[in-house]
Short mmCIF file of C-alpha atoms in Angstrom, two decimals:
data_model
loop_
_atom_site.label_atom_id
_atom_site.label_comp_id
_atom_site.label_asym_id
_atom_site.label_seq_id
_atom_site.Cartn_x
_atom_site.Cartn_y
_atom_site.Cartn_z
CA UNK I 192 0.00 0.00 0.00
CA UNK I 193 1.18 3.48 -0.91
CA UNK I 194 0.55 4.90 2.13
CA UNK I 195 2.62 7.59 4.26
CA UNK I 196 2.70 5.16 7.05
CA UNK I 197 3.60 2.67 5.60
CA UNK I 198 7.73 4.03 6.10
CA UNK I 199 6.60 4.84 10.03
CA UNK I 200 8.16 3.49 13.01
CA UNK I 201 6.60 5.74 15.52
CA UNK I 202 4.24 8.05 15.84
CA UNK I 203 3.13 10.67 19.21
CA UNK I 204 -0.03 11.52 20.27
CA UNK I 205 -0.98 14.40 21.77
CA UNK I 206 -3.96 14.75 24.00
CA UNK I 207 -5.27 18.53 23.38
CA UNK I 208 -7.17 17.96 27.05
CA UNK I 209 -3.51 17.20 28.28
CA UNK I 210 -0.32 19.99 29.49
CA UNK I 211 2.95 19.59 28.34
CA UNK I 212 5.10 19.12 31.17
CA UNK I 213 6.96 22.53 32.63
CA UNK I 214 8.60 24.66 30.52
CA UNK I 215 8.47 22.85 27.28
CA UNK I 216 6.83 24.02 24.50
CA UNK I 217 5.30 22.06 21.35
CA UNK I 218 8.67 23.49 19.22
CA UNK I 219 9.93 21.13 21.44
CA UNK I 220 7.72 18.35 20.41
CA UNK I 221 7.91 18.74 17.05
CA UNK I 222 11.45 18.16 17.67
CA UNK I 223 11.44 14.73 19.12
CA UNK I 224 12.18 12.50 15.84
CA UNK I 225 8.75 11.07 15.71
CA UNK I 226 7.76 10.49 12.03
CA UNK I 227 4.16 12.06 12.80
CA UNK I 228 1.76 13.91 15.18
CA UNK I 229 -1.66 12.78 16.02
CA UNK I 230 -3.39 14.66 17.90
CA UNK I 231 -6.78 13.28 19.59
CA UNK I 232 -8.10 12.06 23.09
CA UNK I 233 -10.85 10.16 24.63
CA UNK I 234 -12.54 12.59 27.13
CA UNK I 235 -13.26 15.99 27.18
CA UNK I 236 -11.54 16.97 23.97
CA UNK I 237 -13.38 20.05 22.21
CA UNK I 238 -12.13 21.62 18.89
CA UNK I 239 -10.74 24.45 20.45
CA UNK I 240 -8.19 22.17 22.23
CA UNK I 241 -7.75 20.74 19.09
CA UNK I 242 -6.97 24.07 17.05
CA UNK I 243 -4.77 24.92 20.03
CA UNK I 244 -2.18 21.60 19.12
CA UNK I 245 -2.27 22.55 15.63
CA UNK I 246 -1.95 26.17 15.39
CA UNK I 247 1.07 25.59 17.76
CA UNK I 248 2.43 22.85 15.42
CA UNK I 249 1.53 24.40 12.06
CA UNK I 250 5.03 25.26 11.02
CA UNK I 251 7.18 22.55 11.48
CA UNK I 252 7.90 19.71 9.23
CA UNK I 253 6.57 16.28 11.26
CA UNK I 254 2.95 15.44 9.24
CA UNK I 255 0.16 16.47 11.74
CA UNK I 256 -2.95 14.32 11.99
CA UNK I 257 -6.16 14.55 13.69
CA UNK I 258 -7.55 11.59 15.57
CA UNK I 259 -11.51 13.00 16.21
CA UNK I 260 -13.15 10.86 18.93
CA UNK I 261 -16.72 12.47 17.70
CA UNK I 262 -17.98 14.63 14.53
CA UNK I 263 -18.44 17.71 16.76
CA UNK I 264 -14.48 17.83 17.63
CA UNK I 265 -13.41 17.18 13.40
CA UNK I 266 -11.42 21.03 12.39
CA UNK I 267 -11.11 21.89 8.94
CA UNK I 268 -7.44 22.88 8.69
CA UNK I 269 -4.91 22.86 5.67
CA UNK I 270 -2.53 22.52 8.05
CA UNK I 271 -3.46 18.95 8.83
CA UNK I 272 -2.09 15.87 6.63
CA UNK I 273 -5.07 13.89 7.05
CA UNK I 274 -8.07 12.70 9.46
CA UNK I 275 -7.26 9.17 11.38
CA UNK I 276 -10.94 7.93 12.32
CA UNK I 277 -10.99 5.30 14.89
CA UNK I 278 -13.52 2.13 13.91
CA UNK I 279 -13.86 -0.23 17.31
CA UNK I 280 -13.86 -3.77 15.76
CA UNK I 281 -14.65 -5.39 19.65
CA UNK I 282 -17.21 -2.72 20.98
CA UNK I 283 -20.24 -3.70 22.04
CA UNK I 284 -21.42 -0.09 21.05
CA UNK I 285 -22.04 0.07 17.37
CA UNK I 286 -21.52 3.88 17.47
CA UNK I 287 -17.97 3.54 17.98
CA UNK I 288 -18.08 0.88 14.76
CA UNK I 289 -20.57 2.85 12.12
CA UNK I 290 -22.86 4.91 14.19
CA UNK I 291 -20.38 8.08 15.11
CA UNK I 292 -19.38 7.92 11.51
CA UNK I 293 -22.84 7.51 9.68
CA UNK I 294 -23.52 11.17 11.57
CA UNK I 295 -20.15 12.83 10.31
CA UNK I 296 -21.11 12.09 6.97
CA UNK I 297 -24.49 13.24 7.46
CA UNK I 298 -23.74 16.33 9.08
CA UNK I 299 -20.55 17.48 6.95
CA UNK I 300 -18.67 17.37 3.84
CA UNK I 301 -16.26 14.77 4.20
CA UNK I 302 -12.25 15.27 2.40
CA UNK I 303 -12.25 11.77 1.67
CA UNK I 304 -9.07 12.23 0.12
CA UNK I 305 -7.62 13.13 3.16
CA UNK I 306 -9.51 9.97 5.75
CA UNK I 307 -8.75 6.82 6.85
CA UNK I 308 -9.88 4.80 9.45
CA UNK I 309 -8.02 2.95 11.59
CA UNK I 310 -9.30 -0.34 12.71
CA UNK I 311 -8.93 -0.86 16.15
CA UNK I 312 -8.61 -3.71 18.79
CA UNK I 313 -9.02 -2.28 22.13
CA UNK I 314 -7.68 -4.99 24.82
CA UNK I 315 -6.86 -2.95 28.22
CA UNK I 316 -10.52 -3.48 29.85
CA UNK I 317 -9.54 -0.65 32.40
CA UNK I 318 -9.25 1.97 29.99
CA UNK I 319 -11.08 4.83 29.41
CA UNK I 320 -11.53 4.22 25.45
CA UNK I 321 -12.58 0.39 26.13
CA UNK I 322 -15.46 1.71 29.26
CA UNK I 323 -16.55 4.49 26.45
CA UNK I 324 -16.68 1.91 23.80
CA UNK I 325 -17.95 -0.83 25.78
CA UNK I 326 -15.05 -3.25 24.32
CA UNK I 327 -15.08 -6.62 24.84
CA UNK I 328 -11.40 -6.82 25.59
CA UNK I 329 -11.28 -10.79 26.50
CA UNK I 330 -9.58 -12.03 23.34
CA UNK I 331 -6.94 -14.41 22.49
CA UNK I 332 -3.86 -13.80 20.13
CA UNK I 333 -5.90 -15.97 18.05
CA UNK I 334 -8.80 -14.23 18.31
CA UNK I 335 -6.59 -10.44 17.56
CA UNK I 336 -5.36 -12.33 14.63
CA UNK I 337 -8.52 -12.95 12.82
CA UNK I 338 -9.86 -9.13 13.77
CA UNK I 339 -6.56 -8.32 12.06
CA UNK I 340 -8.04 -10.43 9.25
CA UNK I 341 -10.68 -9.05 8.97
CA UNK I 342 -9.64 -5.88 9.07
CA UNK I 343 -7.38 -5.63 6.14
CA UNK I 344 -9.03 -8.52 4.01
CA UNK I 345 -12.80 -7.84 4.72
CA UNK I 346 -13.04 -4.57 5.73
CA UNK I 347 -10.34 -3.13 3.33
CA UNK I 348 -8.35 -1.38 6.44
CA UNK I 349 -4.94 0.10 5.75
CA UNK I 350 -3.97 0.21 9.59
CA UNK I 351 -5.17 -1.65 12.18
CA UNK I 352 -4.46 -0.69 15.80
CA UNK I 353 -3.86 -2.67 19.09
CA UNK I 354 -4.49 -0.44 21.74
CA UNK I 355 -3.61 -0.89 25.33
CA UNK I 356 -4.18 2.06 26.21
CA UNK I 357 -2.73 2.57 29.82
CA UNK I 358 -0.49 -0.58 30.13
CA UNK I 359 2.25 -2.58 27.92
CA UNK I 360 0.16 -5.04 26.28
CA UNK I 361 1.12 -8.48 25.30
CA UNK I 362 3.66 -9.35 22.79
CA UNK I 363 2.18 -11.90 21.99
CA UNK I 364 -1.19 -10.37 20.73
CA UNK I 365 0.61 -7.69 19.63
CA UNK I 366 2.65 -10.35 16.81
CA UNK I 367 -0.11 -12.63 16.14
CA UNK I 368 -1.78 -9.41 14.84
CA UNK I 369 0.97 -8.40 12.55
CA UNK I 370 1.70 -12.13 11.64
CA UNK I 371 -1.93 -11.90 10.55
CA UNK I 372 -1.62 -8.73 8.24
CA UNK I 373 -0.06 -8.89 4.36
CA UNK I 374 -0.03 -5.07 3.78
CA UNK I 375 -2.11 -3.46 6.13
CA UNK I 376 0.09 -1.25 8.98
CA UNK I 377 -0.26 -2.39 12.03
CA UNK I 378 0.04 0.03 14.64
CA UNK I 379 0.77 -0.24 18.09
CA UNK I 380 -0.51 1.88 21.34
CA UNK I 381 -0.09 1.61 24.95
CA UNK I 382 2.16 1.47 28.19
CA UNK I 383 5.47 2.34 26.14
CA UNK I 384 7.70 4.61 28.56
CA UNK I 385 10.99 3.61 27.82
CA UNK I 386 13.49 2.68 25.17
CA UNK I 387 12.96 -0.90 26.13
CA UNK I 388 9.16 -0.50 25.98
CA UNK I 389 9.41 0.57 22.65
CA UNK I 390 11.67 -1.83 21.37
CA UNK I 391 9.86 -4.90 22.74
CA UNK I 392 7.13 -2.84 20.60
CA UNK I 393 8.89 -2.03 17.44
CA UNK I 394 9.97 -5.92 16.77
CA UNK I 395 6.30 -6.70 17.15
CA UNK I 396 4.63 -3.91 15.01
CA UNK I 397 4.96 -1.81 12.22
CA UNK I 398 4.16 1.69 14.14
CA UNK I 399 4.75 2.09 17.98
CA UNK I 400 2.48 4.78 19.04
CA UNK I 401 3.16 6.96 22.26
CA UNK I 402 0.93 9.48 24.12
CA UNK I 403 0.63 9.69 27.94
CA UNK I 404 4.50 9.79 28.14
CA UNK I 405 4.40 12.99 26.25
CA UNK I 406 2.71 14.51 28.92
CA UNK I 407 3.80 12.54 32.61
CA UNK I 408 7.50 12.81 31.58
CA UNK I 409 7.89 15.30 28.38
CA UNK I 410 10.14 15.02 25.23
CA UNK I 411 13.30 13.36 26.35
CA UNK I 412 11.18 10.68 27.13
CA UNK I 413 9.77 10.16 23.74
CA UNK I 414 13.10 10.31 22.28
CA UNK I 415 14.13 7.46 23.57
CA UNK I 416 11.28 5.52 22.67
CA UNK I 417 11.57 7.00 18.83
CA UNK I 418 14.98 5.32 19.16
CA UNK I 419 13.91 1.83 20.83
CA UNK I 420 10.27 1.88 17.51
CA UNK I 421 13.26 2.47 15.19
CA UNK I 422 15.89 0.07 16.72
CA UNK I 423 12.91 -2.57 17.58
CA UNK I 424 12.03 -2.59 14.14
CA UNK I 425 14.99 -3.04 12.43
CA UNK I 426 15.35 -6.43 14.40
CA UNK I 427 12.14 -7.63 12.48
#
């Protein structure tokens, strides 16, 4: 797939509900050697927060994405790359699967040349985005396999995402799922807070993606885990 994430090893996401840590400044995340920004969040994210991450990231090189968690949050904004829309493949609520994105499309104008959904398998029952979603987060590495399957050969998905959000997850979900996938990207979410983390990570996926460090511990944390996706990988 000719895709820009296809040549990814990391990626950093950036709450807009979240503060950087003291005295940095997002120059300084833009700086970190991640291969892209997305910025999105689970609770309380408005599109004001959102237009505050990207007006402060506008002019630096990294791509910038938006990851909207509902149509009211989605910004219209040529500084953006591209929209990442989260589809839940294990909720039990079909708005996170369809129903969420049957109303964007109703409501707005969609650049369709600029979306793509990401397929996710949420598998951390404790957090938030598997309570909002009401995932059923009880699966096997069998089981993430064939959602991976499904994902890229049913469903036509370009990435597919294990999230763990709030905890290292299990290598050994985490590989069945790229075992499973021919082309798609899988990308990988959760726990990662260290080089180590991220290498463990990297070997296992295609993308290691990294959020909640940015904000407990700040950029010279993420560096190092930019270091351990790329490193990880290369071990593949």
């Amino acid at each position: 797939m000719n895709s820009p994430w296809a040549d990814w090893d990391h990626v950093l996401k950036v709450d807009p509900d979240k503060d950087l840590v003291d005295d940095e400044t997002f120059d300084d995340v833009c700086e970190t050697g991640t291969d892209a920004i997305e910025i999105g969040g689970t609770l309380d994210v408005t599109s004001d927060k959102m237009r505050r991450v990207i007006d402060a990231c506008r002019t630096h090189d990294v791509p910038l994405y938006q990851e909207p968690s509902n149509p009211a949050v989605v910004v219209d904004d040529d500084a953006l790359d591209g929209y990442l829309v989260p589809v839940v493949l294990n909720a039990g609520d079909v708005a996170w699967v369809t129903g969420a994105h049957k109303e964007w499309v109703r409501i707005d104008t969609i650049d369709w040349s600029r979306t793509t959904t990401e397929a996710y398998i949420v598998l951390n029952e404790e957090a938030s985005v598997a309570e909002l979603t009401d995932a059923d987060c009880e699966q096997t590495a069998d089981d993430v396999a064939a959602y991976a399957k499904v994902a890229e050969r049913m469903l036509g998905q370009e990435v597919v995402y294990v999230e763990y959000s709030g905890t290292l997850g299990d290598p050994e979900k985490v590989a069945a799922a790229h075992d499973a996938l021919e082309e798609a990207t899988l990308f990988y979410g959760g726990g990662v807070h260290d080089y180590d983390d991220a290498y463990l990570m990297g070997q296992r996926s295609d993308v290691v993606v990294v959020g909640d460090l940015l904000h407990d511990e700040g950029v010279e944390a993420v560096r190092e885990t930019v270091e351990g996706a790329r490193d990880g990988k290369a071990e593949q």
